[in-house]
mmCIF file of C-alpha atoms in Angstrom:
data_model
loop_
_atom_site.group_PDB
_atom_site.id
_atom_site.type_symbol
_atom_site.label_atom_id
_atom_site.label_comp_id
_atom_site.label_asym_id
_atom_site.label_seq_id
_atom_site.Cartn_x
_atom_site.Cartn_y
_atom_site.Cartn_z
ATOM 1 C CA UNK A 125 12.047 -3.381 19.094
ATOM 2 C CA UNK A 126 9.988 -2.388 22.110
ATOM 3 C CA UNK A 127 10.595 1.140 23.280
ATOM 4 C CA UNK A 128 11.873 2.319 19.895
ATOM 5 C CA UNK A 129 10.125 5.263 18.265
ATOM 6 C CA UNK A 130 8.922 3.961 14.862
ATOM 7 C CA UNK A 131 9.800 7.315 13.299
ATOM 8 C CA UNK A 132 13.382 6.940 14.469
ATOM 9 C CA UNK A 133 13.857 3.693 12.553
ATOM 10 C CA UNK A 134 16.080 3.522 9.499
ATOM 11 C CA UNK A 135 13.138 2.435 7.356
ATOM 12 C CA UNK A 136 11.120 5.511 8.268
ATOM 13 C CA UNK A 137 14.062 7.906 7.844
ATOM 14 C CA UNK A 138 14.773 6.484 4.376
ATOM 15 C CA UNK A 139 11.048 6.513 3.529
ATOM 16 C CA UNK A 140 11.682 2.831 2.780
ATOM 17 C CA UNK A 141 9.600 1.025 5.423
ATOM 18 C CA UNK A 142 10.243 -2.384 3.874
ATOM 19 C CA UNK A 143 14.016 -1.841 4.184
ATOM 20 C CA UNK A 144 14.581 -2.772 0.543
ATOM 21 C CA UNK A 145 18.276 -3.017 -0.256
ATOM 22 C CA UNK A 146 19.607 -0.755 -2.970
ATOM 23 C CA UNK A 147 20.555 -2.458 -6.237
ATOM 24 C CA UNK A 148 21.731 -0.071 -8.946
ATOM 25 C CA UNK A 149 19.945 -2.069 -11.650
ATOM 26 C CA UNK A 150 16.568 -1.575 -9.954
ATOM 27 C CA UNK A 151 15.295 1.818 -11.071
ATOM 28 C CA UNK A 152 12.517 2.244 -8.556
ATOM 29 C CA UNK A 153 10.041 5.062 -8.992
ATOM 30 C CA UNK A 154 10.635 7.890 -6.541
ATOM 31 C CA UNK A 155 14.256 7.152 -5.632
ATOM 32 C CA UNK A 156 15.917 10.015 -3.774
ATOM 33 C CA UNK A 157 19.327 11.545 -4.450
ATOM 34 C CA UNK A 158 21.468 9.837 -3.328
ATOM 35 C CA UNK A 159 19.428 6.690 -3.930
ATOM 36 C CA UNK A 160 21.060 4.727 -1.099
ATOM 37 C CA UNK A 161 22.163 5.254 2.491
ATOM 38 C CA UNK A 162 25.019 2.888 1.761
ATOM 39 C CA UNK A 163 22.892 -0.254 1.861
ATOM 40 C CA UNK A 164 19.191 0.514 1.684
ATOM 41 C CA UNK A 165 17.127 2.488 -0.828
ATOM 42 C CA UNK A 166 16.076 6.044 -0.077
ATOM 43 C CA UNK A 167 12.837 7.425 -1.511
ATOM 44 C CA UNK A 168 11.490 10.938 -1.968
ATOM 45 C CA UNK A 169 8.206 10.024 -0.279
ATOM 46 C CA UNK A 170 6.837 7.259 1.919
ATOM 47 C CA UNK A 171 4.277 6.292 -0.704
ATOM 48 C CA UNK A 172 7.116 5.372 -3.082
ATOM 49 C CA UNK A 173 8.807 3.169 -0.491
ATOM 50 C CA UNK A 174 5.488 1.475 0.186
ATOM 51 C CA UNK A 175 4.909 1.120 -3.545
ATOM 52 C CA UNK A 176 8.276 -0.618 -3.969
ATOM 53 C CA UNK A 177 7.397 -3.029 -1.166
ATOM 54 C CA UNK A 178 4.040 -3.814 -2.789
ATOM 55 C CA UNK A 179 5.618 -4.296 -6.238
ATOM 56 C CA UNK A 180 8.172 -6.748 -4.815
ATOM 57 C CA UNK A 181 5.414 -8.779 -3.180
ATOM 58 C CA UNK A 182 3.449 -8.812 -6.444
ATOM 59 C CA UNK A 183 6.584 -10.039 -8.227
ATOM 60 C CA UNK A 184 6.911 -12.883 -5.737
ATOM 61 C CA UNK A 185 3.412 -14.000 -6.658
ATOM 62 C CA UNK A 186 3.401 -13.334 -10.404
ATOM 63 C CA UNK A 187 6.948 -14.385 -11.293
ATOM 64 C CA UNK A 188 7.729 -16.957 -8.619
ATOM 65 C CA UNK A 189 4.261 -18.378 -7.939
ATOM 66 C CA UNK A 190 4.324 -17.727 -4.184
ATOM 67 C CA UNK A 191 0.742 -17.721 -2.941
ATOM 68 C CA UNK A 192 0.886 -18.342 0.802
ATOM 69 C CA UNK A 193 2.249 -16.183 3.577
ATOM 70 C CA UNK A 194 4.733 -18.912 4.503
ATOM 71 C CA UNK A 195 6.257 -18.972 1.019
ATOM 72 C CA UNK A 196 6.256 -15.190 0.636
ATOM 73 C CA UNK A 197 7.953 -14.518 3.975
ATOM 74 C CA UNK A 198 10.511 -17.276 3.346
ATOM 75 C CA UNK A 199 11.648 -15.314 0.294
ATOM 76 C CA UNK A 200 11.221 -11.854 1.815
ATOM 77 C CA UNK A 201 13.097 -12.705 5.025
ATOM 78 C CA UNK A 202 15.276 -15.775 4.250
ATOM 79 C CA UNK A 203 16.735 -17.793 7.143
ATOM 80 C CA UNK A 204 20.302 -16.844 6.229
ATOM 81 C CA UNK A 205 19.605 -13.277 7.373
ATOM 82 C CA UNK A 206 16.509 -13.488 9.594
ATOM 83 C CA UNK A 207 14.598 -15.511 12.146
ATOM 84 C CA UNK A 208 12.115 -16.440 9.441
ATOM 85 C CA UNK A 209 9.829 -18.421 11.754
ATOM 86 C CA UNK A 210 9.488 -15.489 14.156
ATOM 87 C CA UNK A 211 8.953 -13.071 11.254
ATOM 88 C CA UNK A 212 6.237 -15.324 9.789
ATOM 89 C CA UNK A 213 4.513 -15.684 13.162
ATOM 90 C CA UNK A 214 4.522 -11.915 13.747
ATOM 91 C CA UNK A 215 3.133 -11.099 10.301
ATOM 92 C CA UNK A 216 0.478 -13.828 10.453
ATOM 93 C CA UNK A 217 -0.603 -12.614 13.900
ATOM 94 C CA UNK A 218 -0.987 -9.040 12.680
ATOM 95 C CA UNK A 219 -2.911 -10.168 9.610
ATOM 96 C CA UNK A 220 -5.156 -12.446 11.660
ATOM 97 C CA UNK A 221 -4.712 -15.410 9.325
ATOM 98 C CA UNK A 222 -2.817 -18.646 8.973
ATOM 99 C CA UNK A 223 0.619 -19.027 7.363
ATOM 100 C CA UNK A 224 -0.754 -21.375 4.703
ATOM 101 C CA UNK A 225 -3.889 -19.427 3.799
ATOM 102 C CA UNK A 226 -3.961 -18.628 0.056
ATOM 103 C CA UNK A 227 -3.326 -15.002 -0.878
ATOM 104 C CA UNK A 228 -4.204 -13.098 -4.031
ATOM 105 C CA UNK A 229 -1.998 -10.013 -3.880
ATOM 106 C CA UNK A 230 -3.839 -8.405 -6.777
ATOM 107 C CA UNK A 231 -6.679 -7.969 -4.314
ATOM 108 C CA UNK A 232 -6.329 -4.784 -2.287
ATOM 109 C CA UNK A 233 -7.838 -6.453 0.779
ATOM 110 C CA UNK A 234 -5.086 -9.103 0.684
ATOM 111 C CA UNK A 235 -2.127 -6.923 -0.277
ATOM 112 C CA UNK A 236 -2.699 -4.012 2.097
ATOM 113 C CA UNK A 237 -2.790 -6.091 5.326
ATOM 114 C CA UNK A 238 0.409 -7.857 4.270
ATOM 115 C CA UNK A 239 2.163 -4.561 3.526
ATOM 116 C CA UNK A 240 0.973 -3.140 6.860
ATOM 117 C CA UNK A 241 2.198 -6.196 8.776
ATOM 118 C CA UNK A 242 5.636 -6.180 7.132
ATOM 119 C CA UNK A 243 6.059 -2.457 7.777
ATOM 120 C CA UNK A 244 5.078 -2.887 11.427
ATOM 121 C CA UNK A 245 7.608 -5.699 11.842
ATOM 122 C CA UNK A 246 10.406 -3.868 10.041
ATOM 123 C CA UNK A 247 9.891 -0.509 11.725
ATOM 124 C CA UNK A 248 9.013 -1.095 15.383
ATOM 125 C CA UNK A 249 5.246 -1.078 14.957
ATOM 126 C CA UNK A 250 5.093 1.756 12.428
ATOM 127 C CA UNK A 251 1.576 2.341 11.064
ATOM 128 C CA UNK A 252 0.748 4.617 8.131
ATOM 129 C CA UNK A 253 -2.592 6.391 7.613
ATOM 130 C CA UNK A 254 -5.020 4.529 5.378
ATOM 131 C CA UNK A 255 -4.840 7.267 2.734
ATOM 132 C CA UNK A 256 -1.056 6.891 2.401
ATOM 133 C CA UNK A 257 -1.310 3.108 2.067
ATOM 134 C CA UNK A 258 -4.119 3.326 -0.466
ATOM 135 C CA UNK A 259 -2.197 5.848 -2.551
ATOM 136 C CA UNK A 260 0.911 3.647 -2.491
ATOM 137 C CA UNK A 261 -1.007 0.547 -3.544
ATOM 138 C CA UNK A 262 -2.729 2.535 -6.277
ATOM 139 C CA UNK A 263 0.724 3.498 -7.572
ATOM 140 C CA UNK A 264 1.557 -0.234 -7.525
ATOM 141 C CA UNK A 265 -1.531 -1.007 -9.605
ATOM 142 C CA UNK A 266 -3.765 -2.378 -6.836
ATOM 143 C CA UNK A 267 -6.201 0.432 -5.906
ATOM 144 C CA UNK A 268 -8.960 0.150 -3.299
ATOM 145 C CA UNK A 269 -12.194 -1.457 -4.381
ATOM 146 C CA UNK A 270 -14.783 0.834 -5.938
ATOM 147 C CA UNK A 271 -17.313 2.272 -3.468
ATOM 148 C CA UNK A 272 -20.677 0.647 -3.014
ATOM 149 C CA UNK A 273 -23.576 1.980 -5.060
ATOM 150 C CA UNK A 274 -26.157 4.356 -3.631
ATOM 151 C CA UNK A 275 -28.822 1.670 -3.829
ATOM 152 C CA UNK A 276 -26.678 -0.808 -1.878
ATOM 153 C CA UNK A 277 -25.805 1.675 0.865
ATOM 154 C CA UNK A 278 -29.368 2.980 1.146
ATOM 155 C CA UNK A 279 -30.670 -0.579 1.431
ATOM 156 C CA UNK A 280 -28.150 -1.396 4.133
ATOM 157 C CA UNK A 281 -28.767 1.750 6.187
ATOM 158 C CA UNK A 282 -32.460 2.300 5.329
ATOM 159 C CA UNK A 283 -31.790 6.036 5.609
ATOM 160 C CA UNK A 284 -30.865 8.965 3.420
ATOM 161 C CA UNK A 285 -27.302 8.726 4.728
ATOM 162 C CA UNK A 286 -26.464 6.374 1.872
ATOM 163 C CA UNK A 287 -25.747 9.204 -0.542
ATOM 164 C CA UNK A 288 -23.387 10.868 1.910
ATOM 165 C CA UNK A 289 -21.495 7.625 2.534
ATOM 166 C CA UNK A 290 -21.113 6.859 -1.140
ATOM 167 C CA UNK A 291 -20.116 10.444 -1.832
ATOM 168 C CA UNK A 292 -17.282 10.311 0.674
ATOM 169 C CA UNK A 293 -16.121 6.904 -0.522
ATOM 170 C CA UNK A 294 -16.383 7.923 -4.156
ATOM 171 C CA UNK A 295 -14.335 11.075 -3.635
ATOM 172 C CA UNK A 296 -11.638 9.197 -1.695
ATOM 173 C CA UNK A 297 -11.382 6.460 -4.316
ATOM 174 C CA UNK A 298 -11.381 8.896 -7.222
ATOM 175 C CA UNK A 299 -8.602 10.924 -5.666
ATOM 176 C CA UNK A 300 -6.557 7.808 -4.899
ATOM 177 C CA UNK A 301 -6.892 6.508 -8.441
ATOM 178 C CA UNK A 302 -6.139 9.914 -9.933
ATOM 179 C CA UNK A 303 -3.145 10.535 -7.677
ATOM 180 C CA UNK A 304 -0.410 9.470 -10.126
ATOM 181 C CA UNK A 305 -1.764 11.778 -12.813
ATOM 182 C CA UNK A 306 -2.298 14.630 -10.362
ATOM 183 C CA UNK A 307 1.268 14.386 -9.096
ATOM 184 C CA UNK A 308 2.635 14.635 -12.625
ATOM 185 C CA UNK A 309 0.980 18.023 -13.163
ATOM 186 C CA UNK A 310 3.417 20.091 -11.131
ATOM 187 C CA UNK A 311 3.125 22.390 -8.133
ATOM 188 C CA UNK A 312 0.025 24.436 -8.928
ATOM 189 C CA UNK A 313 -1.868 22.082 -11.205
ATOM 190 C CA UNK A 314 -2.735 19.491 -8.507
ATOM 191 C CA UNK A 315 -5.144 21.965 -6.914
ATOM 192 C CA UNK A 316 -6.916 22.370 -10.231
ATOM 193 C CA UNK A 317 -6.856 18.636 -10.924
ATOM 194 C CA UNK A 318 -8.362 17.807 -7.533
ATOM 195 C CA UNK A 319 -11.105 20.364 -8.122
ATOM 196 C CA UNK A 320 -11.895 18.713 -11.461
ATOM 197 C CA UNK A 321 -12.071 15.273 -9.833
ATOM 198 C CA UNK A 322 -14.359 16.541 -7.075
ATOM 199 C CA UNK A 323 -16.607 18.235 -9.593
ATOM 200 C CA UNK A 324 -16.832 15.057 -11.655
ATOM 201 C CA UNK A 325 -17.698 12.964 -8.593
ATOM 202 C CA UNK A 326 -20.329 15.490 -7.532
ATOM 203 C CA UNK A 327 -21.870 15.394 -10.991
ATOM 204 C CA UNK A 328 -22.069 11.602 -10.979
ATOM 205 C CA UNK A 329 -23.638 11.572 -7.522
ATOM 206 C CA UNK A 330 -26.160 14.211 -8.517
ATOM 207 C CA UNK A 331 -27.087 12.159 -11.593
ATOM 208 C CA UNK A 332 -27.503 9.023 -9.492
ATOM 209 C CA UNK A 333 -29.631 10.810 -6.917
ATOM 210 C CA UNK A 334 -31.877 12.063 -9.691
ATOM 211 C CA UNK A 335 -32.501 8.589 -11.111
ATOM 212 C CA UNK A 336 -35.680 6.739 -10.123
ATOM 213 C CA UNK A 337 -35.188 3.991 -7.544
#
């Protein structure tokens, strides 16, 4: 797909970067109206298309016991419809691992690279911002790991910058984990909800900073 604008791909236009085929029985969260372009699902936002991709991969592991990249890609891109060997090689290369390395897709640091690699292969190298990916995986039930503690960061940096680093990480994680609830509050309420989250994070950080070392 060299020379193709990733944002011109069908997957990007449908906000379905995994190119998941539409099946009426599958009531995905965030389906658009109409829900299909004739073959593939259409979603109201990219995070919902990414979520669907992540949920399918989790199903492969939890329901079908697929725990290596080779097995997962063989089901995701079967030989009857794809060059499975080439697909596997491309995804493994992007992930920087081997096709038979064990994967635990309930770990964010395993699931996110796999989602990123599949999206890049499906959509001509398409790459989403980290915040969009983290929000999508949070919607799928696999949020980013909690930020490091102040003591850990301060010990690693040996400076006062530890509090700032943890503050930024804590705010980002809190917002990602609160995103589903914030979205459900309507058009105006998200601003209020975000303010509440930020205030809560600030309070926790202030309490931690006030504790003796």
